[in-house]
Amino acid sequence: MAPPLLVLLLGCLLSDSPAPAPPSPESGAVRSVTAYFHTNNTAARHGPDAQRTFLRRTQHPDYRDQRCSLDGMTITAEPALGTLRPDEEFTVAGRHPVGRVWVVGVEITVRRGGVVVGRQLGSQHLVAIDGRWYGFAPCPG
């Protein structure tokens, strides 16, 4: 039996549907989203306190009171930039956040004390407001 990721990759390669076009480099979205994730990952490498500071600073202004404890863990995210696209339908608790919402596929790695305790593929929403990117602090389950 083939691993699920391989099956998904083969399904995408054999599909008749065209792949989504990445955002135009002129928009600056790819470059600025890359910088957002780079800054997050650098903070995570410096430990839980540095990452907590980054997440607090970049928490979407409408949801600053909705934070979670990472309980000593750090989370790095590697974006699949070819999947970056606007997501006008995204809501949080039934409300559309202020700003322009984007979504991107990511590979998340969770570490505790430098040891990998989990990996997951998923998507992450970011919001552009006045030239800055904001997110929604993760809450481990």
Short mmCIF file of C-alpha atoms in Angstrom, two decimals:
data_model
loop_
_atom_site.label_atom_id
_atom_site.label_comp_id
_atom_site.label_asym_id
_atom_site.label_seq_id
_atom_site.Cartn_x
_atom_site.Cartn_y
_atom_site.Cartn_z
CA MET A 1 0.00 0.00 0.00
CA ALA A 2 1.44 3.38 -1.02
CA PRO A 3 1.88 6.09 1.63
CA PRO A 4 -1.00 8.62 1.62
CA LEU A 5 1.27 11.51 0.58
CA LEU A 6 2.50 9.53 -2.42
CA VAL A 7 -1.08 8.69 -3.41
CA LEU A 8 -2.03 12.37 -3.15
CA LEU A 9 1.00 13.42 -5.20
CA LEU A 10 0.24 10.85 -7.90
CA GLY A 11 -3.40 11.94 -7.95
CA CYS A 12 -2.32 15.53 -8.52
CA LEU A 13 0.12 14.57 -11.26
CA LEU A 14 -2.41 12.42 -13.08
CA SER A 15 -5.33 14.82 -12.69
CA ASP A 16 -6.85 16.55 -15.71
CA SER A 17 -7.29 19.72 -13.65
CA PRO A 18 -4.65 22.40 -14.02
CA ALA A 19 -2.59 23.24 -10.97
CA PRO A 20 -3.50 26.52 -9.28
CA ALA A 21 -1.39 29.39 -10.53
CA PRO A 22 0.85 30.93 -7.88
CA PRO A 23 0.33 34.58 -7.04
CA SER A 24 2.22 36.97 -9.29
CA PRO A 25 5.62 37.93 -7.93
CA GLU A 26 4.67 41.57 -8.53
CA SER A 27 2.09 41.37 -5.75
CA GLY A 28 4.86 40.87 -3.20
CA ALA A 29 2.68 38.31 -1.42
CA VAL A 30 5.07 35.41 -1.94
CA ARG A 31 8.08 37.38 -0.75
CA SER A 32 6.34 38.83 2.30
CA VAL A 33 4.70 35.52 3.29
CA THR A 34 8.11 33.85 2.98
CA ALA A 35 9.51 36.48 5.38
CA TYR A 36 6.61 35.87 7.82
CA PHE A 37 7.35 32.14 7.99
CA HIS A 38 11.11 32.71 8.16
CA THR A 39 10.61 35.03 11.15
CA ASN A 40 8.29 32.51 12.83
CA ASN A 41 10.76 29.68 12.32
CA THR A 42 13.68 31.77 13.58
CA ALA A 43 11.69 32.60 16.71
CA ALA A 44 10.87 28.90 17.19
CA ARG A 45 14.59 28.01 16.94
CA HIS A 46 15.23 30.50 19.74
CA GLY A 47 12.74 28.71 21.97
CA PRO A 48 9.22 28.94 23.37
CA ASP A 49 9.57 32.46 24.81
CA ALA A 50 10.79 33.94 21.52
CA GLN A 51 8.03 32.20 19.60
CA ARG A 52 5.39 33.36 22.08
CA THR A 53 6.61 36.95 21.54
CA PHE A 54 6.40 36.54 17.75
CA LEU A 55 2.90 35.04 17.93
CA ARG A 56 1.68 37.76 20.28
CA ARG A 57 3.04 40.48 17.97
CA THR A 58 1.54 38.92 14.84
CA GLN A 59 -1.82 37.80 16.27
CA HIS A 60 -4.64 39.28 14.16
CA PRO A 61 -5.80 42.52 15.86
CA ASP A 62 -9.43 41.33 15.97
CA TYR A 63 -8.41 38.23 17.95
CA ARG A 64 -5.62 39.44 20.26
CA ASP A 65 -7.56 38.18 23.29
CA GLN A 66 -7.74 34.65 21.84
CA ARG A 67 -4.37 33.09 22.54
CA CYS A 68 -3.30 29.62 23.54
CA SER A 69 -0.39 28.33 25.54
CA LEU A 70 2.02 26.25 23.53
CA ASP A 71 2.96 24.57 26.83
CA GLY A 72 6.70 24.78 26.16
CA MET A 73 6.44 23.62 22.55
CA THR A 74 7.63 25.39 19.42
CA ILE A 75 6.04 25.18 16.00
CA THR A 76 7.82 25.66 12.70
CA ALA A 77 5.94 25.87 9.42
CA GLU A 78 7.24 25.32 5.90
CA PRO A 79 4.85 26.86 3.37
CA ALA A 80 4.10 25.39 -0.05
CA LEU A 81 4.14 28.81 -1.72
CA GLY A 82 2.59 27.51 -4.94
CA THR A 83 -0.63 27.02 -2.96
CA LEU A 84 -0.82 30.61 -1.69
CA ARG A 85 -4.11 32.20 -2.71
CA PRO A 86 -6.72 34.66 -1.43
CA ASP A 87 -9.51 33.11 0.65
CA GLU A 88 -12.43 35.51 0.80
CA GLU A 89 -14.71 32.88 2.39
CA PHE A 90 -12.63 32.36 5.57
CA THR A 91 -14.32 33.22 8.86
CA VAL A 92 -13.50 32.87 12.54
CA ALA A 93 -16.53 32.12 14.70
CA GLY A 94 -18.75 33.26 11.82
CA ARG A 95 -16.96 36.60 11.31
CA HIS A 96 -14.71 37.59 8.43
CA PRO A 97 -11.48 39.05 9.87
CA VAL A 98 -10.53 42.60 8.92
CA GLY A 99 -7.98 42.63 6.08
CA ARG A 100 -7.29 40.49 3.04
CA VAL A 101 -7.27 36.80 3.98
CA TRP A 102 -4.88 34.38 2.27
CA VAL A 103 -4.40 30.64 2.74
CA VAL A 104 -1.31 28.53 2.11
CA GLY A 105 -0.50 24.86 2.50
CA VAL A 106 2.07 24.18 5.21
CA GLU A 107 4.04 21.39 6.81
CA ILE A 108 4.01 21.94 10.57
CA THR A 109 6.65 20.51 12.88
CA VAL A 110 6.06 20.61 16.64
CA ARG A 111 9.00 20.31 19.01
CA ARG A 112 9.31 20.09 22.78
CA GLY A 113 12.79 20.63 24.16
CA GLY A 114 14.18 20.42 20.62
CA VAL A 115 12.71 16.96 20.04
CA VAL A 116 10.13 16.49 17.27
CA VAL A 117 6.85 15.38 18.83
CA GLY A 118 4.63 15.80 15.79
CA ARG A 119 4.36 16.67 12.11
CA GLN A 120 1.30 17.54 10.11
CA LEU A 121 0.32 18.80 6.67
CA GLY A 122 -2.42 21.38 6.63
CA SER A 123 -3.22 24.95 5.74
CA GLN A 124 -2.65 28.22 7.47
CA HIS A 125 -4.56 31.46 7.08
CA LEU A 126 -2.78 34.80 7.14
CA VAL A 127 -4.28 38.24 6.84
CA ALA A 128 -2.68 41.25 5.16
CA ILE A 129 -3.48 44.59 6.80
CA ASP A 130 -1.66 47.77 5.81
CA GLY A 131 1.34 45.87 4.44
CA ARG A 132 1.77 43.59 7.48
CA TRP A 133 0.87 39.92 7.91
CA TYR A 134 -1.12 38.65 10.85
CA GLY A 135 -2.10 35.13 11.80
CA PHE A 136 -4.01 33.20 14.39
CA ALA A 137 -1.93 31.69 17.20
CA PRO A 138 -2.01 27.90 17.09
CA CYS A 139 -3.66 25.91 19.84
CA PRO A 140 -2.27 22.40 20.24
CA GLY A 141 -4.98 19.82 20.75
#
